[in-house]
PDB file of C-alpha atoms in Angstrom:
ATOM      1  CA  MET A 179      32.896 135.515 -70.840  1.00 30.00           C
ATOM      2  CA  ALA A 180      34.858 137.121 -73.004  1.00 33.00           C
ATOM      3  CA  TRP A 181      34.510 140.614 -71.795  1.00 35.00           C
ATOM      4  CA  GLN A 182      34.033 139.776 -68.134  1.00 40.00           C
ATOM      5  CA  GLY A 183      38.033 138.250 -68.531  1.00 42.00           C
ATOM      6  CA  ILE A 184      39.113 141.646 -70.796  1.00 43.00           C
ATOM      7  CA  ALA A 185      37.310 143.513 -67.620  1.00 43.00           C
ATOM      8  CA  LEU A 186      38.971 141.494 -65.181  1.00 54.00           C
ATOM      9  CA  GLY A 187      42.833 142.557 -66.859  1.00 59.00           C
ATOM     10  CA  LEU A 188      43.013 138.788 -68.400  1.00 69.00           C
ATOM     11  CA  GLY A 189      43.335 138.010 -71.905  1.00 71.00           C
ATOM     12  CA  SER A 190      40.959 135.955 -72.996  1.00 72.00           C
ATOM     13  CA  LEU A 191      39.900 134.194 -76.047  1.00 76.00           C
ATOM     14  CA  THR A 192      35.989 132.824 -76.614  1.00 74.00           C
ATOM     15  CA  LEU A 193      35.294 129.081 -77.582  1.00 75.00           C
ATOM     16  CA  ASN A 194      32.427 127.089 -78.556  1.00 75.00           C
ATOM     17  CA  ASP A 195      31.491 126.328 -75.144  1.00 78.00           C
ATOM     18  CA  GLY A 196      33.159 127.780 -73.249  1.00 83.00           C
ATOM     19  CA  ALA A 197      36.086 130.651 -72.812  1.00 84.00           C
ATOM     20  CA  VAL A 198      40.188 131.115 -72.193  1.00 86.00           C
ATOM     21  CA  ALA A 199      41.892 133.375 -70.159  1.00 84.00           C
ATOM     22  CA  TYR A 200      45.414 133.450 -69.852  1.00 84.00           C
ATOM     23  CA  ARG A 201      48.410 135.376 -68.541  1.00 87.00           C
ATOM     24  CA  ASP A 202      52.321 135.134 -68.604  1.00 87.00           C
ATOM     25  CA  LEU A 203      53.791 135.205 -65.144  1.00 90.00           C
ATOM     26  CA  SER A 204      56.720 136.951 -63.622  1.00 91.00           C
ATOM     27  CA  TYR A 205      60.100 134.971 -63.519  1.00 88.00           C
ATOM     28  CA  ARG A 206      61.187 137.112 -60.405  1.00 90.00           C
ATOM     29  CA  SER A 207      57.905 137.804 -59.003  1.00 94.00           C
ATOM     30  CA  PRO A 208      54.786 135.814 -57.230  1.00 95.00           C
ATOM     31  CA  SER A 209      52.724 139.171 -57.502  1.00 94.00           C
ATOM     32  CA  ASN A 210      51.438 138.381 -61.097  1.00 92.00           C
ATOM     33  CA  THR A 211      50.809 134.686 -59.810  1.00 95.00           C
ATOM     34  CA  TYR A 212      48.477 136.042 -57.397  1.00 95.00           C
ATOM     35  CA  ASP A 213      46.466 138.268 -59.590  1.00 93.00           C
ATOM     36  CA  PHE A 214      45.559 135.624 -62.532  1.00 92.00           C
ATOM     37  CA  LEU A 215      44.399 133.874 -59.029  1.00 95.00           C
ATOM     38  CA  LYS A 216      42.081 136.202 -57.565  1.00 93.00           C
ATOM     39  CA  SER A 217      41.161 137.252 -61.256  1.00 91.00           C
ATOM     40  CA  SER A 218      40.451 134.288 -62.432  1.00 93.00           C
ATOM     41  CA  TRP A 219      38.389 133.310 -58.976  1.00 95.00           C
ATOM     42  CA  ALA A 220      36.177 135.917 -59.433  1.00 92.00           C
ATOM     43  CA  LEU A 221      35.606 135.621 -63.411  1.00 90.00           C
ATOM     44  CA  PHE A 222      34.600 132.270 -62.138  1.00 94.00           C
ATOM     45  CA  ASN A 223      32.375 133.474 -59.811  1.00 95.00           C
ATOM     46  CA  ASN A 224      30.894 135.341 -61.480  1.00 92.00           C
ATOM     47  CA  VAL A 225      30.496 133.512 -64.972  1.00 91.00           C
ATOM     48  CA  ASN A 226      29.014 130.620 -62.689  1.00 94.00           C
ATOM     49  CA  LYS A 227      26.321 133.383 -61.025  1.00 95.00           C
ATOM     50  CA  MET A 228      24.889 134.488 -64.211  1.00 93.00           C
ATOM     51  CA  ASP A 229      24.751 130.388 -65.245  1.00 92.00           C
ATOM     52  CA  LYS A 230      22.830 129.475 -62.513  1.00 95.00           C
ATOM     53  CA  SER A 231      20.140 132.647 -62.503  1.00 96.00           C
ATOM     54  CA  LEU A 232      19.357 131.348 -66.245  1.00 95.00           C
ATOM     55  CA  GLY A 233      18.666 128.113 -65.091  1.00 96.00           C
ATOM     56  CA  HIS A 234      21.466 126.341 -66.104  1.00 94.00           C
ATOM     57  CA  GLY A 235      23.862 123.727 -63.459  1.00 94.00           C
ATOM     58  CA  GLY A 236      26.677 125.883 -63.319  1.00 94.00           C
ATOM     59  CA  CYS A 237      29.939 126.059 -64.950  1.00 94.00           C
ATOM     60  CA  ARG A 238      33.329 124.458 -64.346  1.00 96.00           C
ATOM     61  CA  MET A 239      37.534 126.452 -64.769  1.00 95.00           C
ATOM     62  CA  VAL A 240      40.599 124.696 -64.503  1.00 96.00           C
ATOM     63  CA  ILE A 241      43.365 127.192 -63.560  1.00 96.00           C
ATOM     64  CA  ALA A 242      46.858 124.938 -64.985  1.00 96.00           C
ATOM     65  CA  THR A 243      50.255 126.143 -65.495  1.00 95.00           C
ATOM     66  CA  GLY A 244      52.914 124.944 -68.153  1.00 90.00           C
ATOM     67  CA  PHE A 245      55.421 126.577 -70.657  1.00 88.00           C
ATOM     68  CA  ARG A 246      54.556 128.131 -73.884  1.00 81.00           C
ATOM     69  CA  VAL A 247      55.911 128.366 -77.696  1.00 71.00           C
ATOM     70  CA  LYS A 248      56.200 131.857 -78.275  1.00 67.00           C
ATOM     71  CA  GLY A 249      53.892 132.001 -80.738  1.00 55.00           C
ATOM     72  CA  SER A 250      53.704 133.882 -84.300  1.00 50.00           C
ATOM     73  CA  LYS A 251      51.595 137.255 -85.585  1.00 51.00           C
ATOM     74  CA  ARG A 252      52.509 137.012 -88.839  1.00 55.00           C
ATOM     75  CA  GLY A 253      48.685 136.403 -89.939  1.00 52.00           C
ATOM     76  CA  ILE A 254      47.960 139.006 -87.790  1.00 50.00           C
ATOM     77  CA  GLU A 255      50.614 141.480 -88.976  1.00 56.00           C
ATOM     78  CA  ASP A 256      49.866 140.519 -92.746  1.00 63.00           C
ATOM     79  CA  ALA A 257      46.192 141.782 -91.960  1.00 63.00           C
ATOM     80  CA  THR A 258      47.001 144.915 -89.975  1.00 66.00           C
ATOM     81  CA  GLY A 259      49.612 145.461 -92.968  1.00 72.00           C
ATOM     82  CA  LYS A 260      47.445 145.254 -95.983  1.00 75.00           C
ATOM     83  CA  LEU A 261      44.235 147.382 -94.279  1.00 74.00           C
ATOM     84  CA  ARG A 262      46.842 149.896 -93.298  1.00 80.00           C
ATOM     85  CA  SER A 263      47.927 150.030 -97.081  1.00 84.00           C
ATOM     86  CA  VAL A 264      44.102 150.567 -97.946  1.00 78.00           C
ATOM     87  CA  ILE A 265      43.717 153.773 -95.584  1.00 83.00           C
ATOM     88  CA  ARG A 266      47.173 155.164 -96.543  1.00 82.00           C
ATOM     89  CA  ARG A 267      46.152 154.871-100.722  1.00 82.00           C
ATOM     90  CA  LEU A 268      42.543 156.143 -99.580  1.00 78.00           C
ATOM     91  CA  GLY A 269      44.413 159.134 -97.584  1.00 82.00           C
ATOM     92  CA  LYS A 270      46.799 159.571-101.186  1.00 83.00           C
ATOM     93  CA  GLY A 271      43.624 159.975-103.042  1.00 86.00           C
ATOM     94  CA  LEU A 272      45.230 157.218-105.223  1.00 88.00           C
ATOM     95  CA  ILE A 273      41.926 154.871-104.298  1.00 84.00           C
ATOM     96  CA  THR A 274      37.612 156.081-104.355  1.00 86.00           C
ATOM     97  CA  ALA A 275      36.388 155.519-100.664  1.00 80.00           C
ATOM     98  CA  ASP A 276      34.121 152.747-102.568  1.00 81.00           C
ATOM     99  CA  GLU A 277      37.257 150.590-103.775  1.00 81.00           C
ATOM    100  CA  ALA A 278      38.889 151.382-100.300  1.00 78.00           C
ATOM    101  CA  ILE A 279      35.565 149.843 -98.670  1.00 77.00           C
ATOM    102  CA  GLU A 280      35.637 146.193-101.209  1.00 78.00           C
ATOM    103  CA  LYS A 281      39.291 146.052-100.609  1.00 74.00           C
ATOM    104  CA  ALA A 282      39.030 146.237 -96.912  1.00 75.00           C
ATOM    105  CA  LYS A 283      36.237 143.512 -97.533  1.00 67.00           C
ATOM    106  CA  ARG A 284      38.344 140.861 -98.771  1.00 71.00           C
ATOM    107  CA  ILE A 285      40.813 141.464 -96.239  1.00 64.00           C
ATOM    108  CA  ARG A 286      40.956 138.363 -94.237  1.00 60.00           C
ATOM    109  CA  GLN A 287      40.764 138.467 -90.242  1.00 54.00           C
ATOM    110  CA  TYR A 288      42.621 136.425 -88.421  1.00 50.00           C
ATOM    111  CA  SER A 289      40.546 137.032 -85.035  1.00 48.00           C
ATOM    112  CA  ASP A 290      41.039 133.372 -83.754  1.00 50.00           C
ATOM    113  CA  ILE A 291      45.078 133.771 -83.762  1.00 51.00           C
ATOM    114  CA  VAL A 292      46.137 134.256 -80.334  1.00 56.00           C
ATOM    115  CA  PRO A 293      50.012 133.640 -80.067  1.00 56.00           C
ATOM    116  CA  GLN A 294      49.813 133.616 -76.481  1.00 55.00           C
ATOM    117  CA  LEU A 295      47.943 130.347 -76.896  1.00 58.00           C
ATOM    118  CA  GLN A 296      49.959 128.686 -79.653  1.00 61.00           C
ATOM    119  CA  ALA A 297      51.601 126.355 -78.049  1.00 69.00           C
ATOM    120  CA  ASN A 298      50.546 126.819 -74.751  1.00 81.00           C
ATOM    121  CA  PHE A 299      50.740 123.617 -72.666  1.00 86.00           C
ATOM    122  CA  ALA A 300      49.079 125.412 -69.664  1.00 90.00           C
ATOM    123  CA  PHE A 301      45.868 125.289 -72.056  1.00 88.00           C
ATOM    124  CA  THR A 302      46.470 121.901 -73.451  1.00 90.00           C
ATOM    125  CA  LYS A 303      46.570 120.629 -69.588  1.00 93.00           C
ATOM    126  CA  ALA A 304      43.848 122.525 -68.724  1.00 93.00           C
ATOM    127  CA  TYR A 305      41.481 122.046 -71.468  1.00 90.00           C
ATOM    128  CA  VAL A 306      42.153 118.326 -71.221  1.00 93.00           C
ATOM    129  CA  ALA A 307      41.845 117.809 -67.918  1.00 95.00           C
ATOM    130  CA  GLU A 308      38.234 119.944 -67.864  1.00 95.00           C
ATOM    131  CA  ARG A 309      36.729 117.655 -70.631  1.00 92.00           C
ATOM    132  CA  SER A 310      37.974 114.443 -68.404  1.00 95.00           C
ATOM    133  CA  GLY A 311      35.176 116.239 -65.775  1.00 94.00           C
ATOM    134  CA  THR A 312      34.163 113.032 -63.758  1.00 95.00           C
ATOM    135  CA  LYS A 313      35.859 110.563 -65.102  1.00 95.00           C
ATOM    136  CA  GLY A 314      39.031 112.751 -64.478  1.00 96.00           C
ATOM    137  CA  GLY A 315      38.055 113.244 -60.918  1.00 97.00           C
ATOM    138  CA  LEU A 316      36.993 117.061 -61.833  1.00 97.00           C
ATOM    139  CA  SER A 317      33.591 116.583 -61.049  1.00 96.00           C
ATOM    140  CA  GLY A 318      31.020 119.591 -60.755  1.00 95.00           C
ATOM    141  CA  ALA A 319      30.253 123.404 -61.353  1.00 96.00           C
ATOM    142  CA  ARG A 320      33.622 124.188 -58.884  1.00 97.00           C
ATOM    143  CA  CYS A 321      37.007 125.770 -59.740  1.00 97.00           C
ATOM    144  CA  PHE A 322      40.112 123.474 -60.103  1.00 97.00           C
ATOM    145  CA  VAL A 323      43.163 124.750 -59.212  1.00 97.00           C
ATOM    146  CA  ASP A 324      47.008 123.394 -60.451  1.00 97.00           C
ATOM    147  CA  LEU A 325      48.694 122.829 -57.201  1.00 97.00           C
ATOM    148  CA  SER A 326      52.229 123.789 -58.534  1.00 96.00           C
ATOM    149  CA  LEU A 327      51.188 127.692 -57.880  1.00 96.00           C
ATOM    150  CA  PHE A 328      51.983 127.139 -54.108  1.00 97.00           C
ATOM    151  CA  ASP A 329      54.628 125.729 -51.881  1.00 94.00           C
ATOM    152  CA  LYS A 330      54.025 122.526 -50.232  1.00 88.00           C
ATOM    153  CA  THR A 331      52.229 123.888 -47.056  1.00 87.00           C
ATOM    154  CA  VAL A 332      49.755 126.670 -48.054  1.00 92.00           C
ATOM    155  CA  GLY A 333      48.118 129.475 -46.022  1.00 91.00           C
ATOM    156  CA  LYS A 334      44.901 130.290 -44.126  1.00 92.00           C
ATOM    157  CA  TRP A 335      44.368 133.109 -46.927  1.00 95.00           C
ATOM    158  CA  ILE A 336      43.049 130.415 -48.904  1.00 97.00           C
ATOM    159  CA  GLN A 337      40.811 127.084 -48.640  1.00 97.00           C
ATOM    160  CA  LEU A 338      41.255 124.464 -51.090  1.00 97.00           C
ATOM    161  CA  GLY A 339      39.184 121.252 -51.068  1.00 97.00           C
ATOM    162  CA  GLU A 340      40.470 117.448 -51.356  1.00 97.00           C
ATOM    163  CA  LYS A 341      43.553 116.903 -53.777  1.00 97.00           C
ATOM    164  CA  ILE A 342      43.037 115.381 -57.246  1.00 98.00           C
ATOM    165  CA  LYS A 343      45.860 113.588 -58.738  1.00 98.00           C
ATOM    166  CA  TRP A 344      44.869 113.897 -62.352  1.00 97.00           C
ATOM    167  CA  ASP A 345      46.742 112.205 -65.431  1.00 96.00           C
ATOM    168  CA  ASP A 346      46.351 111.998 -69.212  1.00 95.00           C
ATOM    169  CA  LYS A 347      48.386 108.981 -70.133  1.00 93.00           C
ATOM    170  CA  THR A 348      47.355 109.481 -74.294  1.00 91.00           C
ATOM    171  CA  LEU A 349      49.203 112.860 -73.906  1.00 89.00           C
ATOM    172  CA  ASN A 350      51.392 112.256 -71.302  1.00 90.00           C
ATOM    173  CA  LEU A 351      50.141 115.075 -69.031  1.00 92.00           C
ATOM    174  CA  SER A 352      49.594 115.120 -65.139  1.00 95.00           C
ATOM    175  CA  ALA A 353      48.500 117.445 -62.445  1.00 96.00           C
ATOM    176  CA  ASN A 354      47.784 117.585 -58.741  1.00 97.00           C
ATOM    177  CA  PHE A 355      45.195 119.734 -58.909  1.00 98.00           C
ATOM    178  CA  SER A 356      42.236 120.863 -55.847  1.00 98.00           C
ATOM    179  CA  PRO A 357      38.870 122.990 -56.231  1.00 98.00           C
ATOM    180  CA  ILE A 358      38.898 126.135 -54.756  1.00 98.00           C
ATOM    181  CA  ILE A 359      36.585 127.039 -51.878  1.00 98.00           C
ATOM    182  CA  HIS A 360      37.512 130.844 -51.221  1.00 97.00           C
ATOM    183  CA  ILE A 361      39.602 133.410 -51.238  1.00 97.00           C
ATOM    184  CA  GLY A 362      39.783 135.685 -48.298  1.00 93.00           C
ATOM    185  CA  GLU A 363      40.998 139.055 -48.123  1.00 85.00           C
ATOM    186  CA  HIS A 364      43.782 140.587 -49.884  1.00 80.00           C
ATOM    187  CA  VAL A 365      47.337 139.892 -48.621  1.00 81.00           C
ATOM    188  CA  HIS A 366      49.928 142.674 -49.746  1.00 86.00           C
ATOM    189  CA  PRO A 367      51.460 142.554 -52.069  1.00 90.00           C
ATOM    190  CA  TYR A 368      51.488 138.594 -52.181  1.00 93.00           C
ATOM    191  CA  PRO A 369      50.910 135.463 -50.205  1.00 94.00           C
ATOM    192  CA  SER A 370      54.633 134.002 -49.437  1.00 93.00           C
ATOM    193  CA  ASP A 371      53.426 130.356 -50.261  1.00 95.00           C
ATOM    194  CA  ILE A 372      52.523 131.484 -53.531  1.00 96.00           C
ATOM    195  CA  ARG A 373      55.385 130.720 -56.265  1.00 96.00           C
ATOM    196  CA  SER A 374      57.092 132.919 -58.793  1.00 95.00           C
ATOM    197  CA  GLY A 375      57.067 131.663 -62.610  1.00 93.00           C
ATOM    198  CA  LEU A 376      60.388 130.944 -62.002  1.00 92.00           C
ATOM    199  CA  GLU A 377      59.673 129.262 -59.168  1.00 94.00           C
ATOM    200  CA  ILE A 378      56.505 127.513 -61.240  1.00 94.00           C
ATOM    201  CA  ALA A 379      59.145 126.458 -63.876  1.00 91.00           C
ATOM    202  CA  GLN A 380      61.307 125.078 -61.526  1.00 92.00           C
ATOM    203  CA  GLN A 381      58.494 122.843 -60.099  1.00 90.00           C
ATOM    204  CA  LEU A 382      57.193 121.249 -63.701  1.00 90.00           C
ATOM    205  CA  ALA A 383      60.621 120.554 -65.183  1.00 86.00           C
ATOM    206  CA  GLY A 384      61.903 119.427 -62.183  1.00 86.00           C
ATOM    207  CA  ASP A 385      65.245 121.264 -62.647  1.00 81.00           C
ATOM    208  CA  LYS A 386      66.369 123.953 -60.451  1.00 82.00           C
ATOM    209  CA  ASP A 387      68.564 125.362 -63.324  1.00 82.00           C
ATOM    210  CA  VAL A 388      65.316 125.187 -65.931  1.00 77.00           C
ATOM    211  CA  LEU A 389      66.299 129.098 -66.914  1.00 71.00           C
ATOM    212  CA  ARG A 390      69.324 128.406 -68.501  1.00 75.00           C
ATOM    213  CA  ALA A 391      67.591 125.149 -70.277  1.00 67.00           C
ATOM    214  CA  LEU A 392      64.817 128.008 -71.847  1.00 64.00           C
ATOM    215  CA  ARG A 393      67.521 130.196 -72.813  1.00 66.00           C
ATOM    216  CA  LYS A 394      69.377 128.201 -74.828  1.00 65.00           C
ATOM    217  CA  ALA A 395      66.050 126.252 -76.335  1.00 59.00           C
ATOM    218  CA  ALA A 396      65.459 129.527 -77.447  1.00 57.00           C
ATOM    219  CA  LYS A 397      68.587 130.174 -79.303  1.00 56.00           C
TER     220      LYS A 397
END
């Protein structure tokens, strides 16, 4: 599943029984939102078809929106720096090839660190909603999309199912989802009823001046 996401231009992380695909949206243009939606839908159909061909029940996908805190790359950079040091010393003849191999083996790998998913509330929402399954109203092998991606009225380029009001009172999370039934032919450059990152942020925060608040919080 991870390689499918990468092939479609999505960053991805494989979990025990699934995978996460992620992308930062553009504040200015809805084109990234549209591309992410189309790529996610293609990924869902590929994996769903493969899973069913193996005799299983298919997969479920939840596409959600949310803010994220900029994550730290410290663990990744530390491991990378140590490996470069080993290579540099080997190149200068300060250590032997066998010593380089032993030192490289002792460098701790941080393959599970994904800065984009640290304190990522879209990831949290999607994960909790997917796990809620039928109890939360998200049943079956379907692809559910967060309706905050769209304006109130959606055009004919996409066909959506019933509106599902989902919430998790323990984590104080809520969203309106709909299952995607079909996404039509490419709309160039993007449909007029899909939102940019800024418009989605304004919708989630309920604040037209959310960008100023985000910049202030980042200082």
